[in-house]
XYZ file of C-alpha atoms in Angstrom:
650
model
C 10.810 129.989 -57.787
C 10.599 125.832 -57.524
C 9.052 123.743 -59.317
C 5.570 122.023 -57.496
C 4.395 119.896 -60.191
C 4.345 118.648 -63.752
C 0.906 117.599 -65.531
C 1.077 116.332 -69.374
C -2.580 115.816 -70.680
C -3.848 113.532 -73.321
C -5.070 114.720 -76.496
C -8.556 113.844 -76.389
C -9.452 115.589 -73.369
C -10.432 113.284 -71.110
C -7.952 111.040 -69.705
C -6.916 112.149 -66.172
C -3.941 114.198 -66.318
C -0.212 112.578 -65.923
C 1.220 114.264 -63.227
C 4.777 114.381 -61.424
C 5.106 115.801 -57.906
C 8.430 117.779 -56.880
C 9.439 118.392 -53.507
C 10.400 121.702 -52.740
C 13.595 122.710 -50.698
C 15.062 119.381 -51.402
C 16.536 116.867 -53.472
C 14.052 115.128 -55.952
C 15.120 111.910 -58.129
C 13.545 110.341 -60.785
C 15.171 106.902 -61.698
C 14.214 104.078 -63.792
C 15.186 102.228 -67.023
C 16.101 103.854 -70.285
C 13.738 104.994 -72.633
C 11.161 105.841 -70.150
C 10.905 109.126 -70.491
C 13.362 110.665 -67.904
C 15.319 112.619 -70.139
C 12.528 114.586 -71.469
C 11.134 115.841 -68.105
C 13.598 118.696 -68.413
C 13.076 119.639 -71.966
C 9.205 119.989 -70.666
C 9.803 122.036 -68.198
C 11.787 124.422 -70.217
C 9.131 124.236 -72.793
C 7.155 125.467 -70.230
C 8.908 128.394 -69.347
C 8.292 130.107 -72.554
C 10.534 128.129 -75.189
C 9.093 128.278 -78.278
C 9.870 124.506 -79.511
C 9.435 121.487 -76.787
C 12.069 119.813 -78.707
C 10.821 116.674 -77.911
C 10.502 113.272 -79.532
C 8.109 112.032 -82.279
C 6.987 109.079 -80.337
C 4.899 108.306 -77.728
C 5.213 112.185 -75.936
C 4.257 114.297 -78.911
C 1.622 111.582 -80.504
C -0.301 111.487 -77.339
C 0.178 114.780 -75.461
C -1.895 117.843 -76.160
C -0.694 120.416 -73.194
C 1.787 120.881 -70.906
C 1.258 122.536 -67.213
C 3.964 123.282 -64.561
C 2.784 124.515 -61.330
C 5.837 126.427 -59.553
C 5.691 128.020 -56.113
C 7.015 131.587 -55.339
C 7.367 133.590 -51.779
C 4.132 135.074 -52.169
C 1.841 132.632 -54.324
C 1.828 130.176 -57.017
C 1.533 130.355 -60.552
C 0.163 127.768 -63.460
C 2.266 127.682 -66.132
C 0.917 125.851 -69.582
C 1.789 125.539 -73.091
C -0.641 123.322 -75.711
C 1.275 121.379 -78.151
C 2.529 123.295 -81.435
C 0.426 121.937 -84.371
C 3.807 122.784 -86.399
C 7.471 123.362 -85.409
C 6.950 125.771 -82.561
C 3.853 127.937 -81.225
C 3.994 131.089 -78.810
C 0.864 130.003 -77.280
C 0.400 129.752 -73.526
C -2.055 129.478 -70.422
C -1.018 131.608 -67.381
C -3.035 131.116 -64.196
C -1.471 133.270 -60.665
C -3.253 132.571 -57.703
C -2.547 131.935 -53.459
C -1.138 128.900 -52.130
C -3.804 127.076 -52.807
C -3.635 127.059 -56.765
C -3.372 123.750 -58.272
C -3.049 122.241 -61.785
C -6.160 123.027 -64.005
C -8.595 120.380 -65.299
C -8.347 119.653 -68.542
C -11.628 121.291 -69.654
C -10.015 124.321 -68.108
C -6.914 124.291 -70.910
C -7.351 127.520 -72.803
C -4.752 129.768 -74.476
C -5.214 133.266 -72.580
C -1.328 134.622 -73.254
C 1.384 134.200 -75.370
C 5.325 133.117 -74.600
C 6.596 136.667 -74.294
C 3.765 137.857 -72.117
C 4.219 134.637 -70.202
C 8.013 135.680 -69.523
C 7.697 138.788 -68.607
C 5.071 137.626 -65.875
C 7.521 135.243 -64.203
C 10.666 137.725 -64.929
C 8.788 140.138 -62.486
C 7.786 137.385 -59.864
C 11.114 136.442 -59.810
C 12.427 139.985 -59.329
C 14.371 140.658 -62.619
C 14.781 144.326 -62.937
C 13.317 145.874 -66.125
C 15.936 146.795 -68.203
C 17.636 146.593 -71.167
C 20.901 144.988 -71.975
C 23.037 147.516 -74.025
C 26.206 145.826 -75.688
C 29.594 147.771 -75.750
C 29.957 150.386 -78.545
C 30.634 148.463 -82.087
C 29.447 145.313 -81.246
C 27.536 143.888 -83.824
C 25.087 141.771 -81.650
C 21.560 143.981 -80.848
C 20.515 144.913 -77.598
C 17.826 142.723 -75.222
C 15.562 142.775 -72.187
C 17.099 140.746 -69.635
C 14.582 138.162 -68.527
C 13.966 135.061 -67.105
C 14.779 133.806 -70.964
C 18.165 134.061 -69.933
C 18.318 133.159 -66.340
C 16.698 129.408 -66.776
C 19.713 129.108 -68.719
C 21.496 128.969 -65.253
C 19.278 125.646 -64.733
C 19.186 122.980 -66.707
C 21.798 120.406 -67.466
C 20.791 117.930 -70.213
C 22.647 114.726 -70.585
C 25.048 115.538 -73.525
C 25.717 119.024 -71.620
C 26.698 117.367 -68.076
C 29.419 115.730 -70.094
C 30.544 118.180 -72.512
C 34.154 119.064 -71.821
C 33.823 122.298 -73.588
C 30.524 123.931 -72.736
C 29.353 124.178 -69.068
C 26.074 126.081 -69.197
C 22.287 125.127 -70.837
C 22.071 125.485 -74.943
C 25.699 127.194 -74.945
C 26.745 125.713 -78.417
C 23.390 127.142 -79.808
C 24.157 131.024 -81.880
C 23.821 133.780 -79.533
C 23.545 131.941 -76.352
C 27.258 131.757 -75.717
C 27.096 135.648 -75.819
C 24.031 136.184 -73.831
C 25.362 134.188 -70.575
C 28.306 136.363 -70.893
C 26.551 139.250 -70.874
C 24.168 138.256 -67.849
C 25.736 136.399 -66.003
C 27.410 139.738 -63.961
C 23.855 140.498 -63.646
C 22.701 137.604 -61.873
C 25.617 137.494 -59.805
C 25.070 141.322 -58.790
C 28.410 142.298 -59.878
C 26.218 144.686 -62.335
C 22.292 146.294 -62.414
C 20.099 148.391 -64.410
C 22.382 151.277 -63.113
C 25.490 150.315 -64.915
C 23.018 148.891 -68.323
C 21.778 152.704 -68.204
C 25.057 154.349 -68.062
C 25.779 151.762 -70.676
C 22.862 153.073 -72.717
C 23.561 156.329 -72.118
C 27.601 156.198 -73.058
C 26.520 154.199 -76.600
C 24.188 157.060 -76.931
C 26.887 159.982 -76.135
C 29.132 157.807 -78.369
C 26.819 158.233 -81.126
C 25.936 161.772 -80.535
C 29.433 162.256 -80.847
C 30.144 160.148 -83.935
C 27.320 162.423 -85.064
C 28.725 165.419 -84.539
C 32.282 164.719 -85.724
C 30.594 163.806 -88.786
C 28.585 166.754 -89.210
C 32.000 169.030 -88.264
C 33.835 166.817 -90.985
C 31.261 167.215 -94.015
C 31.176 171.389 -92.671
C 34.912 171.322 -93.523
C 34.595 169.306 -96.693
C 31.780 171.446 -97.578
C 33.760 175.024 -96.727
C 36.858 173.257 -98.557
C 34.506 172.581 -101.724
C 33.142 176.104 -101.528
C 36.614 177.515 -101.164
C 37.794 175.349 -104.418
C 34.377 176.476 -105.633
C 34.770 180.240 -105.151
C 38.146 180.164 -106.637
C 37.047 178.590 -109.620
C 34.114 180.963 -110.235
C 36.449 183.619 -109.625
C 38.690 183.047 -112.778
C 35.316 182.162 -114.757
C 34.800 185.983 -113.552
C 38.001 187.152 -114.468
C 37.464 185.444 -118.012
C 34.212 187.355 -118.598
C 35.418 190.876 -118.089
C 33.716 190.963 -114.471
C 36.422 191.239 -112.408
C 39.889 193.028 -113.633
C 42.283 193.533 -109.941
C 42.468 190.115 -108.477
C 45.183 189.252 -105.730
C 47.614 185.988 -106.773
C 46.574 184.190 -104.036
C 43.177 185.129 -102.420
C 41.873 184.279 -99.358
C 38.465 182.443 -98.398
C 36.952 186.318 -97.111
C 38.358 187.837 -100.203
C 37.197 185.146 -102.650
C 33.897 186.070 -101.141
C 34.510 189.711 -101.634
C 35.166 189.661 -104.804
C 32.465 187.033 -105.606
C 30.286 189.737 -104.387
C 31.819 192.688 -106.343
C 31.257 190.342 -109.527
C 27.559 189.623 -108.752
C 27.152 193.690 -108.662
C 28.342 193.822 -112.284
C 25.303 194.655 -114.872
C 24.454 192.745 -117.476
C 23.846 194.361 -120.743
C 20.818 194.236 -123.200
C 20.489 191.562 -125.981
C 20.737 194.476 -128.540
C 18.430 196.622 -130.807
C 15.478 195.256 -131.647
C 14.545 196.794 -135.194
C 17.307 194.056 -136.275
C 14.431 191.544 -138.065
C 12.522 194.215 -139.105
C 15.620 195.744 -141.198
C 16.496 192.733 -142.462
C 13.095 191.762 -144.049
C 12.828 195.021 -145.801
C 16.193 194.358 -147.088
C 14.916 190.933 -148.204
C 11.777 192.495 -149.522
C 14.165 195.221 -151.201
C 16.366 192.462 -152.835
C 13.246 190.542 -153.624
C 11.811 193.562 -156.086
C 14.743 194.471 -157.237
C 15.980 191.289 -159.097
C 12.333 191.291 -160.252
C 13.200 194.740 -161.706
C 16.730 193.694 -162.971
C 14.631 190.588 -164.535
C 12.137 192.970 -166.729
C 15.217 194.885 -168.242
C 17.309 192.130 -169.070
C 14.133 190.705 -170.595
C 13.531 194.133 -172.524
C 16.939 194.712 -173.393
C 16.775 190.867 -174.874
C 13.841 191.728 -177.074
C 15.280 195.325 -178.175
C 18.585 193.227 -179.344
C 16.657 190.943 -180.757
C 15.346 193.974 -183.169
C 18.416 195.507 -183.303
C 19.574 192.195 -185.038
C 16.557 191.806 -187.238
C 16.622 195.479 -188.378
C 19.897 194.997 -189.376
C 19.423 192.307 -191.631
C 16.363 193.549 -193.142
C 18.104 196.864 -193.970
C 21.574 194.785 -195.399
C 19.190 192.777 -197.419
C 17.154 196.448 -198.542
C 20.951 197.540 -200.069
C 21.431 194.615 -201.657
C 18.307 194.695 -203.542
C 18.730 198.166 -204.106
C 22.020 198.521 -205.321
C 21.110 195.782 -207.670
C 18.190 197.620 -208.804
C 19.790 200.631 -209.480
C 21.732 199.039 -212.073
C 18.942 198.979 -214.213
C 19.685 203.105 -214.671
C 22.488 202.308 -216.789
C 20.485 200.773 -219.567
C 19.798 202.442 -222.667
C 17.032 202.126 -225.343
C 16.421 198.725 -223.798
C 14.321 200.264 -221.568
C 11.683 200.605 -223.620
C 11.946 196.939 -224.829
C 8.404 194.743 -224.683
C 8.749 192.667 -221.172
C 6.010 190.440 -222.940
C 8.271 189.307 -225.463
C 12.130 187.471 -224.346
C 14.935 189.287 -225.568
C 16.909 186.283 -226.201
C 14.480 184.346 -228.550
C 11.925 186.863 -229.122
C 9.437 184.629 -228.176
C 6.255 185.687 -226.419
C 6.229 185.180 -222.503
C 3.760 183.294 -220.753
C 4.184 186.222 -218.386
C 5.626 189.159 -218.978
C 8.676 190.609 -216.998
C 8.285 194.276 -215.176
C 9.285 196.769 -216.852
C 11.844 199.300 -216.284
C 8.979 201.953 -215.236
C 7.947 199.343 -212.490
C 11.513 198.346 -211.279
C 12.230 202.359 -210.855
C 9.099 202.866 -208.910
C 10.213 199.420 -206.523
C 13.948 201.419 -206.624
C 12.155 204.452 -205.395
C 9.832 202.739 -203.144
C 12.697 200.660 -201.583
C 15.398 203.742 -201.150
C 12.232 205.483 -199.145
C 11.768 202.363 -196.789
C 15.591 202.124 -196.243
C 15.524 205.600 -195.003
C 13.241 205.209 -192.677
C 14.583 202.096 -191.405
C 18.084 204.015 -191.134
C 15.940 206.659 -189.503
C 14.556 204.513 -186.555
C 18.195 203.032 -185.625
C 19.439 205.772 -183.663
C 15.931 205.644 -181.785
C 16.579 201.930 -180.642
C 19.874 202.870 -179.385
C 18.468 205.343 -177.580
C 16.124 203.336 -176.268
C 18.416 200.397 -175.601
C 20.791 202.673 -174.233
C 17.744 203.886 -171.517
C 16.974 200.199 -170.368
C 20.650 199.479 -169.658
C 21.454 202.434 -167.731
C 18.237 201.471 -165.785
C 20.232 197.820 -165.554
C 23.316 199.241 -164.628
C 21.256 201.169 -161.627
C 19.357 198.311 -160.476
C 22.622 196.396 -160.327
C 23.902 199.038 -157.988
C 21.108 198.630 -156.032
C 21.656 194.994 -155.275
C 25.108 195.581 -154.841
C 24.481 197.573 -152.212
C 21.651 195.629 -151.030
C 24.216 192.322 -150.915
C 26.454 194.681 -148.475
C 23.831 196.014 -145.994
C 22.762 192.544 -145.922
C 26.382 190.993 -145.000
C 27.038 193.815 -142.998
C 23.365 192.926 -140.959
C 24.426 189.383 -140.979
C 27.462 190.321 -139.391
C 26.129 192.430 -136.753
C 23.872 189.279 -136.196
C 27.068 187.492 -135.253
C 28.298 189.766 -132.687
C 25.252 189.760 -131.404
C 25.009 186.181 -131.314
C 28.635 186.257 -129.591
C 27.194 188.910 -127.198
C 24.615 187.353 -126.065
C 25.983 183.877 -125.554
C 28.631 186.271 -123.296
C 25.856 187.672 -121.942
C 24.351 183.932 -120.927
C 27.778 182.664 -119.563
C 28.011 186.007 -117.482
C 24.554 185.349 -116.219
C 25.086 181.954 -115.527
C 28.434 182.324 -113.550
C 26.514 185.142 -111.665
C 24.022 182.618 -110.910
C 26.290 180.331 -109.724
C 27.985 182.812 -107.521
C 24.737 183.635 -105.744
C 24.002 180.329 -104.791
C 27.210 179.805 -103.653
C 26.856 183.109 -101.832
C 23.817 182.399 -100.708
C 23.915 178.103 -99.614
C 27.449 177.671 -99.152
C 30.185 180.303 -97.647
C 27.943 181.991 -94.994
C 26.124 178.722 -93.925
C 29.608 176.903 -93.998
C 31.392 180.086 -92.140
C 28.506 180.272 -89.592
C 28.148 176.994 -88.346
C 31.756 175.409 -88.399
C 32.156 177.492 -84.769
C 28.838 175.583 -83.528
C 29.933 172.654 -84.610
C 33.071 172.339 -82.916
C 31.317 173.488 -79.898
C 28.806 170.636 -80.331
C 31.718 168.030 -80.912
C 33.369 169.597 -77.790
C 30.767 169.070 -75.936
C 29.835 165.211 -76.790
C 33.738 164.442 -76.261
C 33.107 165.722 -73.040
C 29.567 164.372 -72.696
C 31.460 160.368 -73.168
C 34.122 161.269 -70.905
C 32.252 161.609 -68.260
C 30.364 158.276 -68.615
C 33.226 156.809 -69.407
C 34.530 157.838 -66.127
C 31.867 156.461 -64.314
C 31.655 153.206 -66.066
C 35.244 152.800 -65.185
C 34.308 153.458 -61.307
C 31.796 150.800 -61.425
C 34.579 148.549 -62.342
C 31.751 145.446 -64.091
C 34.695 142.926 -64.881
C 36.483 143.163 -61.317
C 33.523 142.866 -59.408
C 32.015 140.151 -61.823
C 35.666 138.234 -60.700
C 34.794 138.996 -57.335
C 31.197 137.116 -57.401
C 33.312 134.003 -59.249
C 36.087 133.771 -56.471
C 33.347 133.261 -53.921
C 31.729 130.661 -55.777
C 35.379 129.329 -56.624
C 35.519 128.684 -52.854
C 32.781 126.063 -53.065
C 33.494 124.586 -56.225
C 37.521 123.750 -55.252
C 36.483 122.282 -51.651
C 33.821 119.749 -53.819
C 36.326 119.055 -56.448
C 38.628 118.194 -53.529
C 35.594 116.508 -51.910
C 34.841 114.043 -55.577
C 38.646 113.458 -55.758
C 38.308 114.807 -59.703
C 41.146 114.948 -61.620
C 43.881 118.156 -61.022
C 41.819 118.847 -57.990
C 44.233 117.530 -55.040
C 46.618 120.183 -56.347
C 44.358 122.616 -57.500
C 45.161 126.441 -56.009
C 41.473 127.010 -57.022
C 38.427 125.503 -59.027
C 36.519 128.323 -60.676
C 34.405 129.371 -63.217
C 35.971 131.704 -66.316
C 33.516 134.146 -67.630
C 35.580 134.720 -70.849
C 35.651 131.014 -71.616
C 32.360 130.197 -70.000
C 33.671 126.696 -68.777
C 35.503 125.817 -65.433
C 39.545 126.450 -65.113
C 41.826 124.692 -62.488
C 44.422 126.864 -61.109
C 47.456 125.159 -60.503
C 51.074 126.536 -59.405
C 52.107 125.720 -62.818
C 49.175 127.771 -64.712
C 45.434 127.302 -65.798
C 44.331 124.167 -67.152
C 40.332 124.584 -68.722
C 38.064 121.594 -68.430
C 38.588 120.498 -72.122
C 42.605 119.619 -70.977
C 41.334 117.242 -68.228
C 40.625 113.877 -69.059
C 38.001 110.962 -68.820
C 33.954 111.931 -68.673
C 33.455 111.340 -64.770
C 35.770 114.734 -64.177
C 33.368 116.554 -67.092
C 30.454 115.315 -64.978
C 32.400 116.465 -61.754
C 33.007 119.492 -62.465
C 29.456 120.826 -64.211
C 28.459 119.405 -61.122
C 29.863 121.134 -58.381
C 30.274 124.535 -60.774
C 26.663 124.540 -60.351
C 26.038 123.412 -57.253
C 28.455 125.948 -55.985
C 26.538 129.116 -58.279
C 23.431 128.183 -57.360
C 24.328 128.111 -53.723
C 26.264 132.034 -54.593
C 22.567 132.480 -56.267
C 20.760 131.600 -52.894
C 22.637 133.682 -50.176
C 22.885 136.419 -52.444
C 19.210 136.073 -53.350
C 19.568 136.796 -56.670
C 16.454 136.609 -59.479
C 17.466 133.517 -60.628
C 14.677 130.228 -60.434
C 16.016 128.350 -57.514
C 16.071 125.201 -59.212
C 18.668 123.229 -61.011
C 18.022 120.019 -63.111
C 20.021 117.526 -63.807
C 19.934 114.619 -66.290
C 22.065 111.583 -66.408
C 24.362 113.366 -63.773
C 26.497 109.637 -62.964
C 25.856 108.208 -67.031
C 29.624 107.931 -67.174
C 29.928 105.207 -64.338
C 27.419 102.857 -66.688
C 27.769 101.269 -70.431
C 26.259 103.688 -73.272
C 23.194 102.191 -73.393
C 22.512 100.727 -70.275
C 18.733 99.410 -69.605
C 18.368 99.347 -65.581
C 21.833 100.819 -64.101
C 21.036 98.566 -60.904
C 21.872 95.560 -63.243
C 25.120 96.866 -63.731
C 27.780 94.760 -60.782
C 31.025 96.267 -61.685
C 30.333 100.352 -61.865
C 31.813 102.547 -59.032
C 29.152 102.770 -56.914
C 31.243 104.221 -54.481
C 31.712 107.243 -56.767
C 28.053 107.481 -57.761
C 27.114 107.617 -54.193
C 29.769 110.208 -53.614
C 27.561 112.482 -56.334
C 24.170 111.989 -54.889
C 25.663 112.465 -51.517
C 27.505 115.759 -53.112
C 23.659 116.794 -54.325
C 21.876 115.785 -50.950
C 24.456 117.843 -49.055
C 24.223 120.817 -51.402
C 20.563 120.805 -51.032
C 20.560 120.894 -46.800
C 23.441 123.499 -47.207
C 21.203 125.562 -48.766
C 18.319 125.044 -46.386
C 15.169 125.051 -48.364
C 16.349 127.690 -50.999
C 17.352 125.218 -53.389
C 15.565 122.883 -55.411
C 17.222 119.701 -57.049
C 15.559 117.662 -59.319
C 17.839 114.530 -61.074
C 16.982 112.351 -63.538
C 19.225 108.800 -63.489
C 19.239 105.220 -64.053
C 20.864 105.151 -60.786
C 19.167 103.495 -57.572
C 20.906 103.627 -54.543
C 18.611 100.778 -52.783
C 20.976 101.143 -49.716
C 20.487 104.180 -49.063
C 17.711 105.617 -47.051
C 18.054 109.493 -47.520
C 18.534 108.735 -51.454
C 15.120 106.468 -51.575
C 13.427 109.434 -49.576
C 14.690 111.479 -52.391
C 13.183 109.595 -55.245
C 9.920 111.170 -56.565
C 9.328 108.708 -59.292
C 10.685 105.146 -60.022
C 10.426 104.115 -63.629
C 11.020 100.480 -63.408
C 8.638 97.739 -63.931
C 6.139 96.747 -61.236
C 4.257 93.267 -61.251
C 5.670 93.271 -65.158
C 3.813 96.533 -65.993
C 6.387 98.947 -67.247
C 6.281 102.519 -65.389
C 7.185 105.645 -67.666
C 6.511 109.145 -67.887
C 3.833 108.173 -70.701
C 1.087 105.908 -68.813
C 0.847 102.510 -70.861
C -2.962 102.937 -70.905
C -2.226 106.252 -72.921
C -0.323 103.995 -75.297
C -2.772 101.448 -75.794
C-alpha cells in the first residue's frame, strides 16, 4: 500500500478541495519554511488510517478543515480513505470508498460517513494481507490479548520530528502506554519470524495451561474436601460414641472404617418421646388437688365454728354454776324464808319493788340445774362431732399429701423425659449430620479424586505437548534471524553516514528487547541512548528504517510500504529556523549525504517503497532531489505557500 494523494476540505462545503500529490515507488519531499504546515501532513495521514484523534493543532488546520481523504494505491485497486473532523476530542467516524485504478478523491458533496474506524481497519488489514488472528500473550501476563492489524503495522511508518531524534525510542508513539508492548509483540510477525500458526498454538497452550490450572484446582479442593470429611467423620464419630450409638470403636480408625461405622450409627433407632397420657394425669392430679384443698377448706371452716361453740358453751355453763351454786345458798335459810320481799329487812321500810321470794329463787334454782344438765348433756355430742370433722381433716390431709408426691414424682418423670428427648434430638441431629456427610461428602469425595487425577494427568500432558512444539518453532531465534539481515543494511549505512561508533562497529542492529538500535563493538553493546550528539539519533532511526522497510519489501511482508519522515536533517539547522536555505554555515555536505541515503534506498527497492519527507531543507543543486520535491512551501511573488491555502484563511 502507498500513499496517492492527500485532500483536506473546507468546512463550508464548497471550496475546492486542498490536495497533495505523492509519487509512488519513489522519493517524495515536501520543503518549505516553518510553520507551514509540513509537520502535520503525517499526523493526517495517520488520522486517516483509523486513529481516533488527528492530534492536530487548534489553528488554522482544525478551524478551517471539515474532512480528511487519503487516496492509497494497492496491487489490485485503490481505496478512498476519509475521516470528517471530530466535533469533540476524537470520533470513530469514517468514509471508505474501494474501487479500480481509476478511483479518485471524492467531491465534497460526496463526503458521507458510511463506516466507522474499526470497520475501516479491518478493510485495509485484509488488502494489505494481515492474517486474521489473534495475538495471545504468554501465560501470566497481565496485558489482554488483540487482533493484529494494520493498527499496529503503521506503527512501522511514521517518524515524527521529536521521534527521529529521540535517543531512546526508535519506533512511532513508543513512549505512549501499551505501544512499547505491542511492537514487541508484532514485530516477529511482520518480519515472518512468527504467524497465526505459532499465535494458535499460543492460544491453545494458555488454554491447556488453564485447563490445567483448572484441574489442579479442582484435584486440590477434592483433597481438602476428603481431608474435611475425614476430620468431619471423626468428629461425628465421638459425638456417636457420646450418645450411646456406637460402643466398639478402634483407637485410630481409618477413612473406610470411619465410614463404616458412620453407617452402623445411622442404623441405630431412635426411641419414642414417651407416654402420652402424661398431661392428662397431671391435670386430674391438679383437678384432684384443686377439690381437695376446697374440701380441707370447709372442715377447717367447720371445725372453726364447732370450737367456736365449744368455747361459748363453756362459758355459758361456768357462768350457769356460778349462779347456781350461789342460788343454792338460799336453802340454808331458815324462817327468813317466809319474810315479806315487799318490805327491806334492814329498815323495814316498804320497797318500791319488791325482791323475789324464796319460792321464786327455788323455782330459777330448779329451772337453772335442769338447763345445766342439758347443756352438760350436749358436750359429749360436740366432741363427737368435732372429733368427726377432724378425722375427715386428718384424711383430706392425707390426700394432698399424697397428691403433693404423685405430683413431684410426675414432675420428675417430666424431667427425664425432658432429658430424653433433648438426647433423643442430639441423636437425631448427629444422625442427620452423618447422612449428609454420607450422602454429599465421602462417596462423592472417594469417587472422583481417581478422575481427577486422571484429568490433571492428562492437561499436564495436554501443555507438554504444546509446549514442545512452541519450543520447535523457536519465535525468539528466528525473530533474531529476521534482525541480523536487516542488521546487514543498517551497519553498511551507518558506515556509509560516518555516524558515531559506526567505523568500528562489528554490527548496527535493531534489539527487540530494547526496541532501539545497539552497536556491536569488540568491546560490548553500546544502545543508541550512550551515543552522543542528535545527528547520530537522526542517523540511526534513519537507516534502522530504511534498512526494515527494505527487509519488509523483499520479504513482502503486510506492512504499508511507506515510511514518513519529518524533520529527518532538523539537527544540521538552529531550533527554530524559518527557511533552512538561509542558513550559510550548516553541513550541507551531511544533509545531502541523508537525502542521497533516502534517494538510494528508494531505487534499491525498485518501486516497492514509498518515501515521503517533510524538511526545511532544499537542495537547489541538486537535480534528482528537486525531481523529488512534491510540494515547496516557500513564498512565491510574496504570497506565502502552506498546506492551508491563504484564501482559506482569509
Amino acid at each position: 500500500m502507498q500513499l496517492l494523494a492527500l485532500a483536506l476540505y473546507h468546512r463550508d462545503g464548497r471550496t475546492t478541495p486542498r490536495i497533495l500529490q505523492f509519487r509512488p515507488g519513489a522519493l517524495n519531499i515536501l520543503t518549505g519554511e516553518s510553520e507551514t504546515g509540513k509537520s502535520e501532513v503525517l499526523d493526517i495521514v495517520d488520522y486517516c488510517l483509523g486513529r481516533s484523534t488527528p492530534n492536530l493543532p487548534d489553528e488554522p488546520i482544525d478551524q478551517t478543515v471539515g474532512w480528511y481523504a487519503l487516496l492509497v494505491q494497492f496491487r489490485d485497486g485503490r481505496m478512498v480513505l476519509a475521516r470528517p473532523r471530530p466535533a469533540g476530542a476524537s470520533t470513530t467516524q469514517a468514509m471508505i470508498r474501494t474501487g479500480d485504478d481509476t478511483l479518485d478523491l471524492p467531491s465534497a458533496g460526496e463526503l458521507a460517513p458510511n463506516s466507522n474506524a474499526a470497520a475501516l481497519r479491518a478493510q485495509l488489514s485484509a488488502r494489505l494481507g494481515i492474517e486474521d488472528f489473534r495475538f495471545q500473550p504468554p501465560t501470566g501476563a497481565a496485558r489482554p490479548a488483540f487482533d493484529v492489524s494494520i493498527g499496529q503495522a503503521a506503527l512501522l511508518c511514521f517518524q515524527n520530528q521529536n521521534e527521529i531524534a529521540d535517543k531512546k525510542s526508535l519506533f512511532h508513539r513508543q513512549s505512549e502506554d501499551g505501544i512499547s508492548q505491542a511492537l514487541k509483540d508484532t514485530l516477529p510477525y511482520f518480519l515472518g519470524a512468527a504467524g497465526p500458526e505459532q499465535a494458535l498454538r499460543r492460544y491453545q497452550l494458555n488454554e491447556a495451561q488453564r485447563a490445567q490450572r483448572a484441574a489442579k484446582r479442582k484435584l486440590d479442593d477434592a483433597e481438602r474436601d476428603r481431608a474435611a470429611v475425614d476430620a468431619n467423620g471423626l468428629a461425628l464419630l465421638r459425638l456417636a460414641i457420646s450418645e450411646g450409638l456406637l460402643a466398639q470403636v478402634p483407637t485410630a480408625p481409618d477413612p473406610q472404617q470411619i465410614h463404616s461405622l458412620l453407617e452402623q450409627a445411622l442404623t441405630v433407632p431412635v426411641s419414642a418421646a414417651g407416654p402420652a397420657d402424661l398431661p392428662d394425669q397431671r391435670q386430674e392430679l391438679a383437678d384432684e388437688r384443686r377439690d381437695l384443698r376446697g374440701q380441707l377448706q370447709q372442715l377447717d371452716e367447720s371445725l372453726a365454728l364447732v370450737d367456736r361453740w365449744k368455747q361459748q358453751g363453756q362459758a355459758f355453763t361456768g357462768e350457769l354454776h356460778l349462779q347456781l351454786g350461789r342460788l343454792k345458798s338460799l336453802r340454808l335459810l331458815g324462817p327468813e324464808q317466809d319474810h315479806d320481799t315487799a318490805v327491806c329487812p334492814l329498815c323495814a321500810q316498804r320497797l318500791a319493788e319488791p325482791d323475789a321470794s324464796s319460792a321464786d329463787i327455788a323455782t330459777l334454782t330448779e329451772q337453772l340445774s335442769e338447763e345445766l344438765s342439758q347443756a352438760q348433756g350436749l358436750q359429749p355430742i360436740r366432741e363427737e362431732h368435732r372429733q368427726a370433722l377432724q378425722n375427715q381433716r386428718d384424711t383430706l390431709v392425707e390426700r394432698l399429701r399424697l397428691n403433693g408426691a404423685q405430683m413431684r414424682e410426675l414432675a420428675a418423670s417430666d424431667e427425664r423425659m425432658r432429658d430424653l428427648q433433648e438426647q433423643h434430638v442430639r441423636v437425631a441431629r448427629i444422625q442427620g449430620r452423618i447422612d449428609q456427610l454420607l450422602t454429599t461428602g465421602t462417596g462423592s469425595a472417594t469417587g472422583n479424586l481417581s478422575q481427577l487425577r486422571t484429568a490433571l494427568t492428562l492437561a499436564q500432558e495436554s501443555v507438554a505437548a504444546l509446549q514442545a512444539q512452541i519450543d520447535e518453532d523457536d519465535v525468539p531465534a528466528e525473530t533474531e534471524r529476521c534482525l541480523t539481515d536487516i542488521a546487514f543494511n543498517m551497519t553498511t549505512w551507518a558506515k556509509r553516514l560516518n555516524l558515531g561508533q559506526a567505523a568500528a562497529a562489528d554490527e548496527v542492529t535493531i534489539s527487540l528487547s530494547q526496541l532501539n538500535v545497539v552497536v556491536r563493538r569488540p568491546q560490548g553493546r553500546l544502545p543508541l541512548n550512550r551515543i552522543g550528539s542528535a545527528k547520530n539519533h537522526i542517523g540511526y532511526h534513519l537507516v534502522a528504517h530504511l534498512a526494515l522497510h527494505t527487509y519488509l519489501r523483499t520479504h513482502n511482508r503486510p506492512v504499508p510500504s511507506f515510511l514518513m519522515l519529518d524533520q529527518p536533517t532538523q539537527a544540521f539547522f538552529p531550533e527554530k529556523v524559518k527557511d533552512a536555505t538561509t542558513v550559510q554555515d550548516a553541513d550541507w555536505a551531511t544533509v545531502t549525504a541523508y537525502f542521497e541515503l533516502l534517494k538510494d534506498v528508494a531505487d534499491l527497492n525498485e518501486g516497492a517503497l514509498q518515501i515521503i519527507v517533510s524538511d526545511h531543507a532544499n537542495l537547489t543543486e541538486h537535480p534528482w532531489f528537486q525531481e523529488a520535491i512534491v510540494e515547496n512551501w516557500r513564498p512565491v511573488d510574496g504570497r506565502r505557500r502552506a498546506l492551508i491555502p491563504m484564501g482559506w484563511l482569509e
